[in-house]
Short mmCIF file of C-alpha atoms in Angstrom, two decimals:
data_model
loop_
_atom_site.label_atom_id
_atom_site.label_comp_id
_atom_site.label_asym_id
_atom_site.label_seq_id
_atom_site.Cartn_x
_atom_site.Cartn_y
_atom_site.Cartn_z
CA MET A 1 137.99 91.17 163.19
CA GLY A 2 140.85 90.98 165.77
CA ILE A 3 143.52 88.97 166.24
CA LYS A 4 143.61 85.51 166.46
CA GLY A 5 145.09 82.82 169.17
CA ARG A 6 144.86 79.31 169.70
CA VAL A 7 142.91 78.67 173.17
CA HIS A 8 142.68 75.29 174.92
CA SER A 9 139.94 76.28 177.03
CA LEU A 10 137.81 78.61 178.73
CA GLU A 11 136.50 78.52 182.42
CA THR A 12 133.95 81.30 183.21
CA PHE A 13 133.54 81.31 187.17
CA GLY A 14 137.23 80.49 188.31
CA THR A 15 137.85 81.45 191.71
CA VAL A 16 141.83 80.10 192.17
CA ASP A 17 143.91 82.45 189.77
CA GLY A 18 143.66 85.36 190.87
CA PRO A 19 141.59 87.52 193.12
CA GLY A 20 138.03 87.07 192.81
CA ILE A 21 135.38 85.59 190.66
CA ARG A 22 137.48 85.23 186.65
CA PHE A 23 137.17 84.79 183.20
CA ILE A 24 139.86 82.09 182.76
CA VAL A 25 141.20 81.93 179.01
CA PHE A 26 143.59 78.66 178.80
CA THR A 27 145.84 79.36 175.91
CA GLN A 28 147.43 76.67 173.79
CA GLY A 29 151.13 75.83 173.58
CA CYS A 30 153.80 76.04 176.22
CA PRO A 31 157.76 76.43 176.21
CA LEU A 32 158.09 74.18 179.35
CA ARG A 33 157.78 70.14 179.73
CA CYS A 34 156.87 69.97 183.59
CA LYS A 35 157.33 66.46 184.79
CA TYR A 36 154.14 67.14 186.93
CA CYS A 37 151.99 69.00 184.37
CA HIS A 38 148.11 68.41 184.50
CA ASN A 39 147.65 69.97 181.57
CA ARG A 40 149.81 67.91 178.97
CA ASP A 41 147.48 68.70 175.95
CA THR A 42 148.18 72.27 176.46
CA TRP A 43 151.81 71.59 175.39
CA ASP A 44 151.10 71.75 171.48
CA SER A 45 150.96 75.31 170.30
CA LYS A 46 148.77 73.69 167.08
CA GLY A 47 146.33 72.45 169.14
CA GLY A 48 143.14 73.68 170.82
CA LYS A 49 140.81 76.02 168.72
CA GLU A 50 141.17 79.20 167.41
CA TYR A 51 139.52 82.33 168.83
CA ASP A 52 139.54 85.83 167.50
CA VAL A 53 139.89 88.92 170.18
CA ASP A 54 136.92 90.23 169.75
CA GLU A 55 134.87 87.39 169.99
CA LEU A 56 136.62 86.51 173.30
CA ILE A 57 135.76 90.17 174.73
CA HIS A 58 132.05 89.69 173.70
CA GLU A 59 132.15 86.76 176.06
CA ILE A 60 134.15 88.01 179.07
CA VAL A 61 132.34 91.31 179.19
CA LYS A 62 128.98 89.13 179.84
CA TYR A 63 130.52 88.21 183.38
CA LYS A 64 131.59 92.06 184.02
CA PRO A 65 128.67 92.02 187.05
CA PHE A 66 129.95 88.83 188.70
CA MET A 67 133.81 90.48 188.63
CA ILE A 68 132.92 93.66 189.95
CA SER A 69 130.77 92.60 192.97
CA SER A 70 133.96 90.18 193.79
CA SER A 71 136.85 91.95 192.64
CA GLY A 72 137.55 89.62 190.37
CA GLY A 73 138.60 89.93 186.53
CA LEU A 74 140.08 87.96 183.54
CA THR A 75 143.18 85.71 183.72
CA VAL A 76 144.97 84.33 180.88
CA SER A 77 146.55 81.36 181.79
CA GLY A 78 147.55 78.43 179.78
CA GLY A 79 150.10 76.42 178.56
CA ASP A 80 151.73 79.69 178.70
CA PRO A 81 150.07 82.85 177.27
CA THR A 82 153.46 84.54 176.73
CA LEU A 83 153.65 82.11 173.79
CA GLN A 84 151.13 84.65 171.94
CA PRO A 85 152.35 87.90 172.79
CA GLU A 86 150.22 89.61 169.90
CA PHE A 87 147.13 87.80 170.75
CA LEU A 88 147.67 88.45 174.58
CA LYS A 89 148.59 91.84 174.49
CA SER A 90 145.18 92.64 172.69
CA LEU A 91 143.23 90.86 174.99
CA LEU A 92 144.45 92.25 177.78
CA MET A 93 144.24 95.85 176.39
CA LYS A 94 140.53 95.22 175.21
CA ALA A 95 139.98 94.23 178.71
CA LYS A 96 140.99 97.47 180.34
CA ASP A 97 139.29 99.59 177.83
CA SER A 98 136.15 97.67 179.35
CA ASP A 99 137.57 98.55 182.64
CA ILE A 100 138.05 94.74 183.50
CA HIS A 101 141.06 93.72 186.07
CA THR A 102 143.81 91.78 183.96
CA ALA A 103 146.24 89.03 185.14
CA ILE A 104 148.72 86.53 183.42
CA ASP A 105 149.23 83.42 185.05
CA THR A 106 153.09 82.43 183.58
CA SER A 107 156.02 80.20 183.93
CA GLY A 108 157.99 83.37 183.23
CA PHE A 109 160.05 81.58 180.32
CA VAL A 110 159.58 84.79 178.17
CA ASP A 111 162.11 87.68 176.81
CA ILE A 112 161.68 91.17 178.92
CA ASP A 113 161.41 92.63 175.58
CA VAL A 114 158.40 90.64 174.20
CA ILE A 115 156.35 90.88 177.67
CA ASP A 116 157.43 94.50 178.30
CA PRO A 117 154.68 96.11 176.12
CA ILE A 118 151.87 93.54 177.58
CA LEU A 119 152.72 94.77 181.06
CA ASP A 120 151.35 98.32 180.10
CA TYR A 121 148.05 96.52 180.40
CA THR A 122 148.69 93.91 183.32
CA ASP A 123 147.43 94.27 186.67
CA LEU A 124 148.66 91.25 188.33
CA ILE A 125 151.26 88.20 187.59
CA LEU A 126 151.07 85.14 188.67
CA LEU A 127 154.63 84.02 188.26
CA ASP A 128 155.10 80.23 188.99
CA ILE A 129 158.53 79.17 190.26
CA LYS A 130 159.14 75.79 189.63
CA HIS A 131 162.79 75.53 191.17
CA ILE A 132 165.02 77.83 192.79
CA ASN A 133 168.09 75.37 191.52
CA ARG A 134 169.07 76.09 188.10
CA ASP A 135 169.84 72.54 187.09
CA ALA A 136 166.95 70.99 189.32
CA PHE A 137 164.55 73.27 187.36
CA LYS A 138 166.31 72.07 184.01
CA ASP A 139 165.73 68.66 184.86
CA LEU A 140 162.07 69.40 186.14
CA THR A 141 161.02 71.50 182.85
CA GLY A 142 163.50 70.96 180.42
CA VAL A 143 164.78 74.80 180.30
CA TYR A 144 166.70 76.86 182.74
CA ASN A 145 165.29 79.28 185.20
CA ASP A 146 167.17 82.28 184.06
CA LYS A 147 164.29 83.80 182.22
CA THR A 148 161.79 83.42 185.12
CA LEU A 149 164.47 84.89 187.76
CA ASN A 150 165.16 87.59 185.60
CA LEU A 151 161.57 88.34 185.06
CA ALA A 152 161.03 88.53 188.70
CA LYS A 153 163.36 90.97 188.93
CA HIS A 154 161.86 92.97 186.21
CA LEU A 155 158.55 92.99 187.69
CA SER A 156 159.54 94.16 190.72
CA ASP A 157 161.83 96.96 189.12
CA LYS A 158 158.38 97.72 187.49
CA LYS A 159 156.22 97.26 190.51
CA ILE A 160 154.06 94.99 188.99
CA PRO A 161 151.99 93.29 191.54
CA THR A 162 152.72 89.61 191.91
CA TRP A 163 152.03 86.37 193.42
CA ILE A 164 154.62 83.87 193.56
CA ARG A 165 153.11 80.14 192.97
CA TYR A 166 155.48 77.36 193.91
CA VAL A 167 154.40 73.51 193.46
CA LEU A 168 155.46 71.20 196.42
CA VAL A 169 156.55 67.81 195.13
CA PRO A 170 157.61 65.31 197.67
CA GLY A 171 161.49 64.47 196.90
CA VAL A 172 161.53 66.97 194.01
CA THR A 173 160.91 70.68 194.96
CA ASP A 174 160.67 70.13 199.16
CA ASN A 175 164.41 70.28 199.74
CA GLU A 176 165.02 72.79 202.67
CA ASP A 177 167.64 74.39 201.54
CA ASP A 178 166.34 74.75 198.31
CA ILE A 179 163.12 76.52 199.58
CA ARG A 180 165.22 78.67 201.99
CA ASN A 181 167.18 79.86 198.56
CA LEU A 182 163.58 80.67 197.09
CA CYS A 183 162.57 82.59 200.39
CA LYS A 184 166.06 84.48 200.21
CA PHE A 185 165.51 85.16 196.35
CA ILE A 186 161.48 86.66 197.06
CA ASN A 187 162.92 88.91 199.75
CA THR A 188 164.93 90.66 197.24
CA LEU A 189 161.78 91.63 195.44
CA ASP A 190 159.53 94.66 196.51
CA ASN A 191 156.56 93.84 194.30
CA ILE A 192 155.10 90.44 195.98
CA GLU A 193 151.48 90.34 197.26
CA LYS A 194 151.24 86.56 198.02
CA VAL A 195 153.11 83.41 197.99
CA GLU A 196 151.25 80.18 197.11
CA ILE A 197 152.07 76.65 197.97
CA LEU A 198 150.45 74.32 195.38
CA PRO A 199 150.63 70.99 197.10
CA TYR A 200 151.34 68.24 194.16
CA HIS A 201 148.96 66.13 193.13
CA SER A 202 148.85 63.25 190.43
CA MET A 203 145.69 63.68 189.35
CA GLY A 204 147.19 64.89 185.71
CA ARG A 205 148.62 61.46 185.04
CA PHE A 206 145.82 60.29 183.45
CA LYS A 207 145.95 62.87 180.78
CA TRP A 208 149.94 61.75 179.77
CA GLU A 209 148.42 58.29 180.04
CA GLU A 210 145.43 59.18 178.04
CA LEU A 211 147.87 60.76 175.08
CA GLY A 212 150.05 57.91 175.12
CA TYR A 213 152.66 58.85 177.05
CA GLU A 214 154.31 57.41 180.26
CA TYR A 215 154.05 59.80 183.52
CA PRO A 216 157.52 60.90 184.68
CA LEU A 217 156.57 60.97 188.12
CA LYS A 218 155.04 57.54 188.39
CA GLY A 219 155.55 56.53 192.21
CA ILE A 220 155.94 59.83 193.73
CA GLU A 221 153.16 60.53 196.48
CA ASP A 222 150.91 63.50 196.61
CA ALA A 223 151.87 65.82 198.81
CA ASN A 224 150.27 65.66 202.16
CA ASP A 225 149.50 67.97 205.43
CA GLU A 226 152.85 67.30 207.02
CA ASP A 227 154.86 68.12 203.76
CA VAL A 228 153.01 71.57 203.29
CA LEU A 229 153.18 72.45 207.22
CA LYS A 230 156.89 71.74 206.74
CA ALA A 231 157.46 73.89 204.11
CA SER A 232 155.07 76.63 205.19
CA LYS A 233 157.37 76.77 208.57
CA ILE A 234 160.40 77.65 206.62
CA PHE A 235 158.75 80.34 204.69
CA LYS A 236 157.55 81.84 207.90
CA ASP A 237 161.23 81.66 209.03
CA TYR A 238 161.58 84.32 206.22
CA GLY A 239 158.98 86.29 207.41
CA ILE A 240 156.59 85.22 204.07
CA ASP A 241 153.22 84.33 204.85
CA ILE A 242 151.78 81.69 202.60
CA ALA A 243 148.69 80.58 200.97
CA ILE A 244 148.06 76.96 200.38
CA LYS A 245 145.89 75.93 197.29
#
């Protein structure tokens, strides 16, 4: 039997977490405590179900024809998969052995020496930058953004293809100066293939309440078209075309 990891859930025909049709493994456990998290139930690293890597790969390869025809592959998301580095590395390595495109969806809160050996088996990183302002990032997530920004620079140095994802939350992440500073940072990187704006929605609130927690952003309106258009124009000022999820 191979290395085991804790998994929250699986999605066999994902279309929003990387290119093409993707098999998505949502791992259990997250080092961040995002106030808008819509998967509050992934935080507990002891939750979910234990899976063996070989068992997972056996399932994943069944969908390889759909991946090939759509230029898709495997995405490991979460929670945050970098909390289980041995499991993540083994899973991606075996996926590459089966000629499957690999992607990691991460907040980037990981030490470089931990993720570096994993990058050898990674075709694409989906990097969630929650906020460019260090203190605002801490207020939103419970941690500072140093590791995230360091990882972004490291990925650029290693020329690992990367998509930046930014959740647009009215009154929280939509400050114009902050978005301009984010754009300036993105423009220092040489490996960015796409920048995605994810408009905030409050659909995850029920999970918080279901688990007995008060939703931190109660009263914050969902991001609307006007909010997205305003942010998009700032990105465009810096020569950055954005995709909207």
